[in-house]
Amino acid sequence: MSATADTIEVVPFETPIGAEIRGVDLQRLHDATFAAIKRAWLAYKVLRIRGQRIDDDALAGFSARFGTLDRAPIKAVGTSYTPSRPEVTVISNIILDGKAIGGLGSGESIWHTDMSYNDIPPDASVLYGIEVPEGHGDTWFCDMERVLEDLPAALRARIAGLTCKHDSTRNSAGELRQGYQESYPSGEEQPGAVHPLIRTHPETGRKSLFLGRRRNAHVMGLPRAESEALLDELWAQVGRSDATWIQTWKQGDVVICDNRCVMHRRDEFDPSLRRLMHRTQIQGTRPF
Ligand code: SIN
């Protein structure tokens, strides 16, 4: 039997962002149910749906309801982890026959917005926990609308109209991507995309602070020292407990994050534990 819009329950977490959707089987999703999920997602910015058992086709099929799927980011050594499905990224610390089956390992994945080093970064990321050590490798989500709202007025006025370079050379685990060099002559010449520091959500019209990732970031038009000082001041607000929800994974969890207003990071975990997630990302529009 298909789930209907009447059967789902939206249960907000006791944090400023995030909600759980209950009563859904992602393999049998009625259009009206998806519409309710989409409304909840725009309201709560990050959603969790527990207890799913889906393959890559079903993950891609559910993700594609949010929009066209983006290709997975290039991995550090250049090729895709899932050649048959270039939209699915494998995130894992598992080593098989001496080779990593996925990216990001077991170390910390620092605060970032997925693929914001592209001119058109994905609107959304969908994470599916296939094999997860419970209580390890939590993923944190920070509401960047809340962070912007709470900035001192003078700081907010100062960053209005400024743009920032989002570095593309390294992933959130710090690994150098294939084809890039260790360093570049200046922050402005760093490879990556330039985006506004304050962006507007194209569907809700709300504004948020858009930082991408800290490493090698540069505020365009500012001398290096001034850019660093400004970015340090802004980054000090990321991950505040009153703007953050922490996902503690269970096998079968699906988490959908609105990258247009939410950043995320992941805790490091014991490398002897196995962790395997599949992720898709949904094409976006140029941030403005
Ligand atoms: C990521 O997309 O940054 C990875 C999140 C995770 O491993 O939980």
PDB file of N, CA and C and ligand atoms in Angstrom, residues 91 104 109 112 114 127 137-139 172 249 264-266 275 277 279, ligand 1:
ATOM      1  N   ILE A  91      30.628   7.506   0.878  1.00  0.00           N
ATOM      2  CA  ILE A  91      31.381   8.061   2.005  1.00  0.00           C
ATOM      3  C   ILE A  91      31.668   6.896   2.933  1.00  0.00           C
ATOM      4  N   LEU A 104      36.444  10.420   2.493  1.00  0.00           N
ATOM      5  CA  LEU A 104      36.409  11.093   3.800  1.00  0.00           C
ATOM      6  C   LEU A 104      36.944  10.271   4.968  1.00  0.00           C
ATOM      7  N   SER A 109      35.362  15.554   9.326  1.00  0.00           N
ATOM      8  CA  SER A 109      35.056  16.283   8.095  1.00  0.00           C
ATOM      9  C   SER A 109      34.639  17.679   8.581  1.00  0.00           C
ATOM     10  N   HIS A 112      31.366  22.572   6.314  1.00  0.00           N
ATOM     11  CA  HIS A 112      31.371  22.934   4.895  1.00  0.00           C
ATOM     12  C   HIS A 112      29.954  22.912   4.334  1.00  0.00           C
ATOM     13  N   ASP A 114      28.345  21.377   0.869  1.00  0.00           N
ATOM     14  CA  ASP A 114      28.779  20.464  -0.197  1.00  0.00           C
ATOM     15  C   ASP A 114      28.988  21.201  -1.519  1.00  0.00           C
ATOM     16  N   LEU A 127      21.742  12.013   2.438  1.00  0.00           N
ATOM     17  CA  LEU A 127      22.694  11.052   3.007  1.00  0.00           C
ATOM     18  C   LEU A 127      21.928   9.823   3.474  1.00  0.00           C
ATOM     19  N   GLY A 137      30.759   9.078  14.850  1.00  0.00           N
ATOM     20  CA  GLY A 137      30.673   9.757  13.561  1.00  0.00           C
ATOM     21  C   GLY A 137      29.387  10.548  13.397  1.00  0.00           C
ATOM     22  N   ASP A 138      28.998  11.277  14.448  1.00  0.00           N
ATOM     23  CA  ASP A 138      27.793  12.124  14.351  1.00  0.00           C
ATOM     24  C   ASP A 138      27.990  13.210  13.289  1.00  0.00           C
ATOM     25  N   THR A 139      26.890  13.629  12.665  1.00  0.00           N
ATOM     26  CA  THR A 139      26.948  14.704  11.671  1.00  0.00           C
ATOM     27  C   THR A 139      26.190  15.911  12.219  1.00  0.00           C
ATOM     28  N   SER A 172      36.525  18.069   2.386  1.00  0.00           N
ATOM     29  CA  SER A 172      36.307  18.444   3.795  1.00  0.00           C
ATOM     30  C   SER A 172      37.135  17.602   4.754  1.00  0.00           C
ATOM     31  N   TRP A 249      23.623   8.671  14.061  1.00  0.00           N
ATOM     32  CA  TRP A 249      23.156   7.773  13.003  1.00  0.00           C
ATOM     33  C   TRP A 249      22.691   6.415  13.498  1.00  0.00           C
ATOM     34  N   HIS A 264      27.303  21.687   7.252  1.00  0.00           N
ATOM     35  CA  HIS A 264      27.448  20.489   8.076  1.00  0.00           C
ATOM     36  C   HIS A 264      28.914  20.099   8.283  1.00  0.00           C
ATOM     37  N   ARG A 265      29.129  19.278   9.265  1.00  0.00           N
ATOM     38  CA  ARG A 265      30.445  18.702   9.550  1.00  0.00           C
ATOM     39  C   ARG A 265      30.221  17.317  10.144  1.00  0.00           C
ATOM     40  N   ARG A 266      31.295  16.516  10.235  1.00  0.00           N
ATOM     41  CA  ARG A 266      31.162  15.184  10.833  1.00  0.00           C
ATOM     42  C   ARG A 266      32.280  14.953  11.829  1.00  0.00           C
ATOM     43  N   ARG A 275      32.030   2.223   8.615  1.00  0.00           N
ATOM     44  CA  ARG A 275      30.939   3.191   8.365  1.00  0.00           C
ATOM     45  C   ARG A 275      30.790   3.341   6.859  1.00  0.00           C
ATOM     46  N   MET A 277      28.147   5.186   3.956  1.00  0.00           N
ATOM     47  CA  MET A 277      26.979   5.992   3.597  1.00  0.00           C
ATOM     48  C   MET A 277      27.002   6.202   2.086  1.00  0.00           C
ATOM     49  N   ARG A 279      25.533   9.016  -0.775  1.00  0.00           N
ATOM     50  CA  ARG A 279      25.010  10.396  -0.798  1.00  0.00           C
ATOM     51  C   ARG A 279      24.683  10.803  -2.228  1.00  0.00           C
TER      52      ARG A 279
HETATM   53  C1  SIN B   1      29.628  14.860   4.356  1.00  0.00           C
HETATM   54  O1  SIN B   1      28.874  14.917   3.385  1.00  0.00           O
HETATM   55  O2  SIN B   1      30.296  15.810   4.689  1.00  0.00           O
HETATM   56  C2  SIN B   1      29.751  13.589   5.155  1.00  0.00           C
HETATM   57  C3  SIN B   1      28.786  13.488   6.252  1.00  0.00           C
HETATM   58  C4  SIN B   1      28.977  12.234   7.051  1.00  0.00           C
HETATM   59  O3  SIN B   1      29.911  11.461   6.790  1.00  0.00           O
HETATM   60  O4  SIN B   1      28.200  12.026   7.968  1.00  0.00           O
END
